[in-house]
Amino acid sequence: MRPSPRRLLAGGPRRTERVGEVPQPYLDEFIAVGGNPHGSGGFSEFSEFGLAGFVDRFFAMSQHRDRMTAQYAWAVPTEPVVRAIAGFARGAVCDLGCGTGYWAHLLEQVGATVTAVDLYPPAVELNHWHRRDVLGEGGCGVPHWTTVVAGDVATFEVPSSHALLLSWPPYDSRMADLALSRYRGDRVIYIGDRVIYIGEGPGGCTGDDAFHARLEAEWTEGVFHKIPQWRGIHDSVSFYVRKEAKP
């Protein structure tokens, strides 16, 4: 039986047969339902299963994605990518718009100091992204994986000593652009100083046009990391450093 987030937090990391790895229940479940940890989110199975088989698999995976994104996160992390983020961020990260705090939790497991912030932490009724009813349970929010601080990007001050992590910021909102415009550090991590971004590129499911324009104008993309992708999704992890100001 898979331990709950609260059990993992209370009891510490689980023992695994994979020596040196941190527990990764999301990745484990993703693989268990047929996700390819090394593959893309394309549609290569069409020729293998035919139209009917492909349609069945597509809708089955869509249901799995709905459940797992509600319980864990929009993007599927791997330990090498989590460790790369911690290293790039110099050990201090602000995960702004963190959802359940799953990525923040894994970063903590590899030794990073993380401030996890969300406008609506997962346990509150106003959180419509991570809900128990998607899991077939009653109630509003799902359990969080670490401490999640309630905060609005319009007022929350991200320490300049922390890298800014933006993982799947909404595409129909100013959230990501506002967060980036107010950030005074030099490192950004964007998962589709430093920004870390996890998500898709311009015109995709993450970040509005203003955000992508600001990212291109004021930041330089460095390392690019592939992550496991749900079918039809093309997200990745990108590291950004602030461009030097012109004299």
PDB file of C-alpha atoms in Angstrom:
ATOM      1  CA  MET A   1       0.000   0.000   0.000  1.00  0.00           C
ATOM      2  CA  ARG A   2       1.348   3.421  -0.919  1.00  0.00           C
ATOM      3  CA  PRO A   3       2.061   5.562   2.168  1.00  0.00           C
ATOM      4  CA  SER A   4       0.240   8.871   2.443  1.00  0.00           C
ATOM      5  CA  PRO A   5       2.048  12.203   2.157  1.00  0.00           C
ATOM      6  CA  ARG A   6       1.603  12.760   5.884  1.00  0.00           C
ATOM      7  CA  ARG A   7       3.160   9.387   6.705  1.00  0.00           C
ATOM      8  CA  LEU A   8       6.137  10.185   4.524  1.00  0.00           C
ATOM      9  CA  LEU A   9       6.577  13.516   6.262  1.00  0.00           C
ATOM     10  CA  ALA A  10       6.128  12.084   9.728  1.00  0.00           C
ATOM     11  CA  GLY A  11       8.260   9.023   9.250  1.00  0.00           C
ATOM     12  CA  GLY A  12      10.943  10.444   7.001  1.00  0.00           C
ATOM     13  CA  PRO A  13      12.112   8.926   3.711  1.00  0.00           C
ATOM     14  CA  ARG A  14      11.007   5.383   2.970  1.00  0.00           C
ATOM     15  CA  ARG A  15      13.534   2.662   2.435  1.00  0.00           C
ATOM     16  CA  THR A  16      13.772   1.646  -1.183  1.00  0.00           C
ATOM     17  CA  GLU A  17      15.594  -1.091  -3.016  1.00  0.00           C
ATOM     18  CA  ARG A  18      17.234   1.563  -5.166  1.00  0.00           C
ATOM     19  CA  VAL A  19      20.174   2.530  -3.015  1.00  0.00           C
ATOM     20  CA  GLY A  20      20.878   6.260  -2.994  1.00  0.00           C
ATOM     21  CA  GLU A  21      17.491   7.302  -4.347  1.00  0.00           C
ATOM     22  CA  VAL A  22      14.872   9.359  -2.577  1.00  0.00           C
ATOM     23  CA  PRO A  23      11.296   8.020  -2.546  1.00  0.00           C
ATOM     24  CA  GLN A  24       9.445   9.016  -5.710  1.00  0.00           C
ATOM     25  CA  PRO A  25       5.835   7.774  -5.471  1.00  0.00           C
ATOM     26  CA  TYR A  26       4.684   9.959  -8.382  1.00  0.00           C
ATOM     27  CA  LEU A  27       7.288   8.576 -10.779  1.00  0.00           C
ATOM     28  CA  ASP A  28       6.615   5.037  -9.530  1.00  0.00           C
ATOM     29  CA  GLU A  29       2.870   5.363 -10.213  1.00  0.00           C
ATOM     30  CA  PHE A  30       3.505   7.054 -13.559  1.00  0.00           C
ATOM     31  CA  ILE A  31       5.601   4.075 -14.660  1.00  0.00           C
ATOM     32  CA  ALA A  32       3.103   1.582 -13.185  1.00  0.00           C
ATOM     33  CA  VAL A  33       0.262   2.863 -15.400  1.00  0.00           C
ATOM     34  CA  GLY A  34       2.375   2.697 -18.542  1.00  0.00           C
ATOM     35  CA  GLY A  35       4.179   6.035 -18.592  1.00  0.00           C
ATOM     36  CA  ASN A  36       7.632   6.018 -20.151  1.00  0.00           C
ATOM     37  CA  PRO A  37      10.174   7.676 -17.807  1.00  0.00           C
ATOM     38  CA  HIS A  38      12.505   8.260 -20.760  1.00  0.00           C
ATOM     39  CA  GLY A  39       9.929   8.999 -23.445  1.00  0.00           C
ATOM     40  CA  SER A  40       8.122  12.032 -24.768  1.00  0.00           C
ATOM     41  CA  GLY A  41       4.491  13.014 -24.551  1.00  0.00           C
ATOM     42  CA  GLY A  42       3.881  12.188 -28.193  1.00  0.00           C
ATOM     43  CA  PHE A  43       1.565   9.708 -29.863  1.00  0.00           C
ATOM     44  CA  SER A  44       3.972   7.037 -31.093  1.00  0.00           C
ATOM     45  CA  GLU A  45       1.700   4.165 -29.980  1.00  0.00           C
ATOM     46  CA  PHE A  46      -0.781   4.804 -32.802  1.00  0.00           C
ATOM     47  CA  SER A  47       0.965   2.475 -35.251  1.00  0.00           C
ATOM     48  CA  GLU A  48       1.457  -0.188 -32.574  1.00  0.00           C
ATOM     49  CA  PHE A  49      -2.098  -0.438 -31.225  1.00  0.00           C
ATOM     50  CA  GLY A  50      -4.247   0.841 -34.077  1.00  0.00           C
ATOM     51  CA  LEU A  51      -6.907   3.513 -33.777  1.00  0.00           C
ATOM     52  CA  ALA A  52      -9.217   1.735 -31.304  1.00  0.00           C
ATOM     53  CA  GLY A  53      -6.394   0.603 -29.031  1.00  0.00           C
ATOM     54  CA  PHE A  54      -4.755   3.988 -29.148  1.00  0.00           C
ATOM     55  CA  VAL A  55      -7.991   5.788 -28.215  1.00  0.00           C
ATOM     56  CA  ASP A  56      -8.521   3.436 -25.255  1.00  0.00           C
ATOM     57  CA  ARG A  57      -4.977   4.016 -24.027  1.00  0.00           C
ATOM     58  CA  PHE A  58      -5.246   7.769 -24.531  1.00  0.00           C
ATOM     59  CA  PHE A  59      -8.383   8.120 -22.402  1.00  0.00           C
ATOM     60  CA  ALA A  60      -7.059   5.744 -19.738  1.00  0.00           C
ATOM     61  CA  MET A  61      -3.862   7.785 -19.426  1.00  0.00           C
ATOM     62  CA  SER A  62      -5.915  10.997 -19.310  1.00  0.00           C
ATOM     63  CA  GLN A  63      -7.780   9.657 -16.285  1.00  0.00           C
ATOM     64  CA  HIS A  64      -4.523   8.641 -14.618  1.00  0.00           C
ATOM     65  CA  ARG A  65      -3.123  12.113 -15.298  1.00  0.00           C
ATOM     66  CA  ASP A  66      -6.165  13.834 -13.766  1.00  0.00           C
ATOM     67  CA  ARG A  67      -5.741  11.807 -10.584  1.00  0.00           C
ATOM     68  CA  MET A  68      -1.971  12.106 -10.256  1.00  0.00           C
ATOM     69  CA  THR A  69      -1.732  15.807 -11.070  1.00  0.00           C
ATOM     70  CA  ALA A  70      -4.323  16.436  -8.350  1.00  0.00           C
ATOM     71  CA  GLN A  71      -2.436  14.304  -5.842  1.00  0.00           C
ATOM     72  CA  TYR A  72       1.164  15.200  -6.720  1.00  0.00           C
ATOM     73  CA  ALA A  73       2.003  17.881  -9.311  1.00  0.00           C
ATOM     74  CA  TRP A  74       1.528  18.808 -12.961  1.00  0.00           C
ATOM     75  CA  ALA A  75       5.074  17.805 -13.920  1.00  0.00           C
ATOM     76  CA  VAL A  76       6.698  14.436 -13.150  1.00  0.00           C
ATOM     77  CA  PRO A  77      10.053  14.860 -11.357  1.00  0.00           C
ATOM     78  CA  THR A  78      13.048  12.545 -11.397  1.00  0.00           C
ATOM     79  CA  GLU A  79      15.810  12.453  -8.820  1.00  0.00           C
ATOM     80  CA  PRO A  80      18.587  13.596 -11.198  1.00  0.00           C
ATOM     81  CA  VAL A  81      16.538  16.664 -12.162  1.00  0.00           C
ATOM     82  CA  VAL A  82      15.667  17.422  -8.531  1.00  0.00           C
ATOM     83  CA  ARG A  83      19.347  17.246  -7.588  1.00  0.00           C
ATOM     84  CA  ALA A  84      20.256  19.439 -10.565  1.00  0.00           C
ATOM     85  CA  ILE A  85      17.736  22.057  -9.410  1.00  0.00           C
ATOM     86  CA  ALA A  86      19.153  22.035  -5.880  1.00  0.00           C
ATOM     87  CA  GLY A  87      22.668  22.494  -7.237  1.00  0.00           C
ATOM     88  CA  PHE A  88      21.741  25.259  -9.659  1.00  0.00           C
ATOM     89  CA  ALA A  89      19.805  27.068  -6.934  1.00  0.00           C
ATOM     90  CA  ARG A  90      22.801  26.882  -4.584  1.00  0.00           C
ATOM     91  CA  GLY A  91      20.632  25.053  -2.088  1.00  0.00           C
ATOM     92  CA  ALA A  92      17.922  27.700  -1.539  1.00  0.00           C
ATOM     93  CA  VAL A  93      14.660  27.700  -3.531  1.00  0.00           C
ATOM     94  CA  CYS A  94      11.340  29.527  -3.398  1.00  0.00           C
ATOM     95  CA  ASP A  95       8.706  27.346  -5.069  1.00  0.00           C
ATOM     96  CA  LEU A  96       6.093  29.966  -5.935  1.00  0.00           C
ATOM     97  CA  GLY A  97       2.731  28.469  -6.883  1.00  0.00           C
ATOM     98  CA  CYS A  98       3.843  25.135  -5.443  1.00  0.00           C
ATOM     99  CA  GLY A  99       0.466  23.356  -5.406  1.00  0.00           C
ATOM    100  CA  THR A 100       0.709  20.356  -3.084  1.00  0.00           C
ATOM    101  CA  GLY A 101       4.385  21.048  -2.378  1.00  0.00           C
ATOM    102  CA  TYR A 102       5.487  17.771  -3.984  1.00  0.00           C
ATOM    103  CA  TRP A 103       8.493  19.207  -5.859  1.00  0.00           C
ATOM    104  CA  ALA A 104       9.419  21.205  -2.745  1.00  0.00           C
ATOM    105  CA  HIS A 105       9.261  18.016  -0.691  1.00  0.00           C
ATOM    106  CA  LEU A 106      11.658  16.191  -3.017  1.00  0.00           C
ATOM    107  CA  LEU A 107      14.032  19.164  -3.001  1.00  0.00           C
ATOM    108  CA  GLU A 108      14.056  19.033   0.786  1.00  0.00           C
ATOM    109  CA  GLN A 109      14.889  15.327   0.625  1.00  0.00           C
ATOM    110  CA  VAL A 110      18.112  16.140  -1.265  1.00  0.00           C
ATOM    111  CA  GLY A 111      19.106  18.833   1.220  1.00  0.00           C
ATOM    112  CA  ALA A 112      17.739  22.063  -0.259  1.00  0.00           C
ATOM    113  CA  THR A 113      16.173  24.806   1.830  1.00  0.00           C
ATOM    114  CA  VAL A 114      12.745  25.428   0.308  1.00  0.00           C
ATOM    115  CA  THR A 115      10.025  27.999   0.884  1.00  0.00           C
ATOM    116  CA  ALA A 116       6.842  26.579  -0.664  1.00  0.00           C
ATOM    117  CA  VAL A 117       4.179  29.199  -1.416  1.00  0.00           C
ATOM    118  CA  ASP A 118       0.727  29.020  -2.993  1.00  0.00           C
ATOM    119  CA  LEU A 119      -2.193  31.430  -3.219  1.00  0.00           C
ATOM    120  CA  TYR A 120      -4.505  28.636  -2.098  1.00  0.00           C
ATOM    121  CA  PRO A 121      -2.674  25.896  -0.156  1.00  0.00           C
ATOM    122  CA  PRO A 122      -4.007  22.430  -1.045  1.00  0.00           C
ATOM    123  CA  ALA A 123      -6.155  21.973   2.061  1.00  0.00           C
ATOM    124  CA  VAL A 124      -8.342  25.045   1.506  1.00  0.00           C
ATOM    125  CA  GLU A 125     -11.688  24.960  -0.281  1.00  0.00           C
ATOM    126  CA  LEU A 126     -10.704  27.599  -2.860  1.00  0.00           C
ATOM    127  CA  ASN A 127      -7.990  25.355  -4.315  1.00  0.00           C
ATOM    128  CA  HIS A 128      -9.602  23.968  -7.464  1.00  0.00           C
ATOM    129  CA  TRP A 129      -6.476  22.302  -8.869  1.00  0.00           C
ATOM    130  CA  HIS A 130      -5.731  19.718  -6.178  1.00  0.00           C
ATOM    131  CA  ARG A 131      -9.022  18.278  -4.950  1.00  0.00           C
ATOM    132  CA  ARG A 132      -9.995  15.061  -3.218  1.00  0.00           C
ATOM    133  CA  ASP A 133     -13.023  14.563  -5.454  1.00  0.00           C
ATOM    134  CA  VAL A 134     -10.650  13.905  -8.375  1.00  0.00           C
ATOM    135  CA  LEU A 135      -9.245  11.065  -6.272  1.00  0.00           C
ATOM    136  CA  GLY A 136     -12.728   9.673  -5.628  1.00  0.00           C
ATOM    137  CA  GLU A 137     -12.727  10.962  -2.054  1.00  0.00           C
ATOM    138  CA  GLY A 138     -14.829  13.536  -0.214  1.00  0.00           C
ATOM    139  CA  GLY A 139     -13.627  16.918   0.987  1.00  0.00           C
ATOM    140  CA  CYS A 140     -11.852  19.768  -0.734  1.00  0.00           C
ATOM    141  CA  GLY A 141      -8.064  19.766  -0.797  1.00  0.00           C
ATOM    142  CA  VAL A 142      -5.586  16.905  -0.970  1.00  0.00           C
ATOM    143  CA  PRO A 143      -2.895  16.442   1.717  1.00  0.00           C
ATOM    144  CA  HIS A 144       0.192  18.558   1.238  1.00  0.00           C
ATOM    145  CA  TRP A 145       3.667  17.037   1.032  1.00  0.00           C
ATOM    146  CA  THR A 146       5.425  19.737   3.021  1.00  0.00           C
ATOM    147  CA  THR A 147       4.563  22.999   4.740  1.00  0.00           C
ATOM    148  CA  VAL A 148       2.868  25.307   2.227  1.00  0.00           C
ATOM    149  CA  VAL A 149       2.695  29.019   3.062  1.00  0.00           C
ATOM    150  CA  ALA A 150      -0.317  30.995   1.837  1.00  0.00           C
ATOM    151  CA  GLY A 151       0.967  33.883  -0.271  1.00  0.00           C
ATOM    152  CA  ASP A 152       0.033  36.088  -3.232  1.00  0.00           C
ATOM    153  CA  VAL A 153       2.659  36.843  -5.899  1.00  0.00           C
ATOM    154  CA  ALA A 154       1.558  40.494  -5.795  1.00  0.00           C
ATOM    155  CA  THR A 155       2.752  40.866  -2.205  1.00  0.00           C
ATOM    156  CA  PHE A 156       5.019  37.930  -1.339  1.00  0.00           C
ATOM    157  CA  GLU A 157       8.696  38.884  -1.316  1.00  0.00           C
ATOM    158  CA  VAL A 158      10.956  36.133  -2.644  1.00  0.00           C
ATOM    159  CA  PRO A 159      14.380  36.459  -0.964  1.00  0.00           C
ATOM    160  CA  SER A 160      17.017  37.447  -3.524  1.00  0.00           C
ATOM    161  CA  SER A 161      19.223  34.722  -2.030  1.00  0.00           C
ATOM    162  CA  HIS A 162      16.711  32.099  -3.215  1.00  0.00           C
ATOM    163  CA  ALA A 163      16.286  30.812  -6.743  1.00  0.00           C
ATOM    164  CA  LEU A 164      12.758  31.291  -8.065  1.00  0.00           C
ATOM    165  CA  LEU A 165      11.044  28.049  -9.089  1.00  0.00           C
ATOM    166  CA  LEU A 166       8.005  28.380 -11.353  1.00  0.00           C
ATOM    167  CA  SER A 167       6.432  25.020 -12.087  1.00  0.00           C
ATOM    168  CA  TRP A 168       3.471  25.002 -14.464  1.00  0.00           C
ATOM    169  CA  PRO A 169       2.286  28.576 -13.843  1.00  0.00           C
ATOM    170  CA  PRO A 170      -1.220  29.083 -15.299  1.00  0.00           C
ATOM    171  CA  TYR A 171      -1.376  30.204 -18.929  1.00  0.00           C
ATOM    172  CA  ASP A 172      -4.492  32.364 -18.453  1.00  0.00           C
ATOM    173  CA  SER A 173      -3.099  34.439 -15.595  1.00  0.00           C
ATOM    174  CA  ARG A 174      -0.547  37.196 -14.947  1.00  0.00           C
ATOM    175  CA  MET A 175       0.842  35.143 -12.065  1.00  0.00           C
ATOM    176  CA  ALA A 176       4.151  34.102 -13.663  1.00  0.00           C
ATOM    177  CA  ASP A 177       4.864  37.484 -15.269  1.00  0.00           C
ATOM    178  CA  LEU A 178       4.125  39.304 -12.017  1.00  0.00           C
ATOM    179  CA  ALA A 179       6.319  36.918 -10.032  1.00  0.00           C
ATOM    180  CA  LEU A 180       9.195  37.351 -12.485  1.00  0.00           C
ATOM    181  CA  SER A 181       8.883  41.150 -12.591  1.00  0.00           C
ATOM    182  CA  ARG A 182       9.068  41.396  -8.780  1.00  0.00           C
ATOM    183  CA  TYR A 183      11.913  38.907  -8.306  1.00  0.00           C
ATOM    184  CA  ARG A 184      15.274  40.512  -7.473  1.00  0.00           C
ATOM    185  CA  GLY A 185      17.476  37.423  -7.504  1.00  0.00           C
ATOM    186  CA  ASP A 186      19.481  36.125 -10.445  1.00  0.00           C
ATOM    187  CA  ARG A 187      18.398  32.503 -10.905  1.00  0.00           C
ATOM    188  CA  VAL A 188      15.113  31.219 -12.284  1.00  0.00           C
ATOM    189  CA  ILE A 189      14.050  27.597 -12.709  1.00  0.00           C
ATOM    190  CA  TYR A 190      11.121  27.245 -15.094  1.00  0.00           C
ATOM    191  CA  ILE A 191       9.480  23.829 -15.514  1.00  0.00           C
ATOM    192  CA  GLY A 192       7.391  24.952 -18.331  1.00  0.00           C
ATOM    193  CA  ASP A 193      20.390  35.851 -10.547  1.00  0.00           C
ATOM    194  CA  ARG A 194      18.328  32.167 -11.278  1.00  0.00           C
ATOM    195  CA  VAL A 195      14.896  31.177 -12.458  1.00  0.00           C
ATOM    196  CA  ILE A 196      13.871  27.523 -12.662  1.00  0.00           C
ATOM    197  CA  TYR A 197      10.949  27.042 -15.041  1.00  0.00           C
ATOM    198  CA  ILE A 198       8.977  23.828 -15.447  1.00  0.00           C
ATOM    199  CA  GLY A 199       6.430  23.930 -18.240  1.00  0.00           C
ATOM    200  CA  GLU A 200       5.853  24.362 -21.952  1.00  0.00           C
ATOM    201  CA  GLY A 201       7.099  27.091 -24.262  1.00  0.00           C
ATOM    202  CA  PRO A 202       5.233  30.116 -25.653  1.00  0.00           C
ATOM    203  CA  GLY A 203       1.723  29.208 -26.788  1.00  0.00           C
ATOM    204  CA  GLY A 204       1.677  26.111 -24.568  1.00  0.00           C
ATOM    205  CA  CYS A 205      -0.154  25.235 -21.366  1.00  0.00           C
ATOM    206  CA  THR A 206       1.994  27.309 -19.012  1.00  0.00           C
ATOM    207  CA  GLY A 207       2.686  31.008 -18.539  1.00  0.00           C
ATOM    208  CA  ASP A 208       1.043  33.840 -20.486  1.00  0.00           C
ATOM    209  CA  ASP A 209       2.566  35.710 -23.444  1.00  0.00           C
ATOM    210  CA  ALA A 210       3.823  38.548 -21.232  1.00  0.00           C
ATOM    211  CA  PHE A 211       5.739  36.090 -19.058  1.00  0.00           C
ATOM    212  CA  HIS A 212       7.443  34.395 -21.992  1.00  0.00           C
ATOM    213  CA  ALA A 213       8.308  37.783 -23.513  1.00  0.00           C
ATOM    214  CA  ARG A 214       9.871  38.958 -20.243  1.00  0.00           C
ATOM    215  CA  LEU A 215      11.748  35.682 -19.843  1.00  0.00           C
ATOM    216  CA  GLU A 216      13.224  36.045 -23.333  1.00  0.00           C
ATOM    217  CA  ALA A 217      14.073  39.734 -22.931  1.00  0.00           C
ATOM    218  CA  GLU A 218      15.603  39.710 -19.455  1.00  0.00           C
ATOM    219  CA  TRP A 219      16.897  36.185 -18.899  1.00  0.00           C
ATOM    220  CA  THR A 220      19.266  33.755 -20.600  1.00  0.00           C
ATOM    221  CA  GLU A 221      18.381  30.066 -20.768  1.00  0.00           C
ATOM    222  CA  GLY A 222      21.177  27.784 -19.690  1.00  0.00           C
ATOM    223  CA  VAL A 223      20.770  24.098 -18.955  1.00  0.00           C
ATOM    224  CA  PHE A 224      17.686  22.309 -20.311  1.00  0.00           C
ATOM    225  CA  HIS A 225      16.459  19.072 -18.692  1.00  0.00           C
ATOM    226  CA  LYS A 226      14.008  16.551 -20.071  1.00  0.00           C
ATOM    227  CA  ILE A 227      11.456  15.044 -17.694  1.00  0.00           C
ATOM    228  CA  PRO A 228       8.860  12.274 -18.131  1.00  0.00           C
ATOM    229  CA  GLN A 229       5.898  13.672 -20.038  1.00  0.00           C
ATOM    230  CA  TRP A 230       2.240  12.826 -20.016  1.00  0.00           C
ATOM    231  CA  ARG A 231       0.857  12.050 -23.465  1.00  0.00           C
ATOM    232  CA  GLY A 232       0.188  15.223 -25.421  1.00  0.00           C
ATOM    233  CA  ILE A 233       2.258  17.337 -23.016  1.00  0.00           C
ATOM    234  CA  HIS A 234       5.667  18.773 -23.902  1.00  0.00           C
ATOM    235  CA  ASP A 235       7.004  20.163 -20.631  1.00  0.00           C
ATOM    236  CA  SER A 236      10.634  20.332 -19.556  1.00  0.00           C
ATOM    237  CA  VAL A 237      12.854  21.995 -16.951  1.00  0.00           C
ATOM    238  CA  SER A 238      14.918  25.054 -17.876  1.00  0.00           C
ATOM    239  CA  PHE A 239      17.439  27.051 -15.857  1.00  0.00           C
ATOM    240  CA  TYR A 240      17.756  30.791 -16.471  1.00  0.00           C
ATOM    241  CA  VAL A 241      20.230  33.441 -15.335  1.00  0.00           C
ATOM    242  CA  ARG A 242      19.533  37.155 -15.442  1.00  0.00           C
ATOM    243  CA  LYS A 243      21.075  39.014 -18.374  1.00  0.00           C
ATOM    244  CA  GLU A 244      23.667  41.608 -17.454  1.00  0.00           C
ATOM    245  CA  ALA A 245      22.252  45.102 -17.413  1.00  0.00           C
ATOM    246  CA  LYS A 246      23.513  47.299 -20.249  1.00  0.00           C
ATOM    247  CA  PRO A 247      25.497  50.378 -19.099  1.00  0.00           C
TER     248      PRO A 247
END
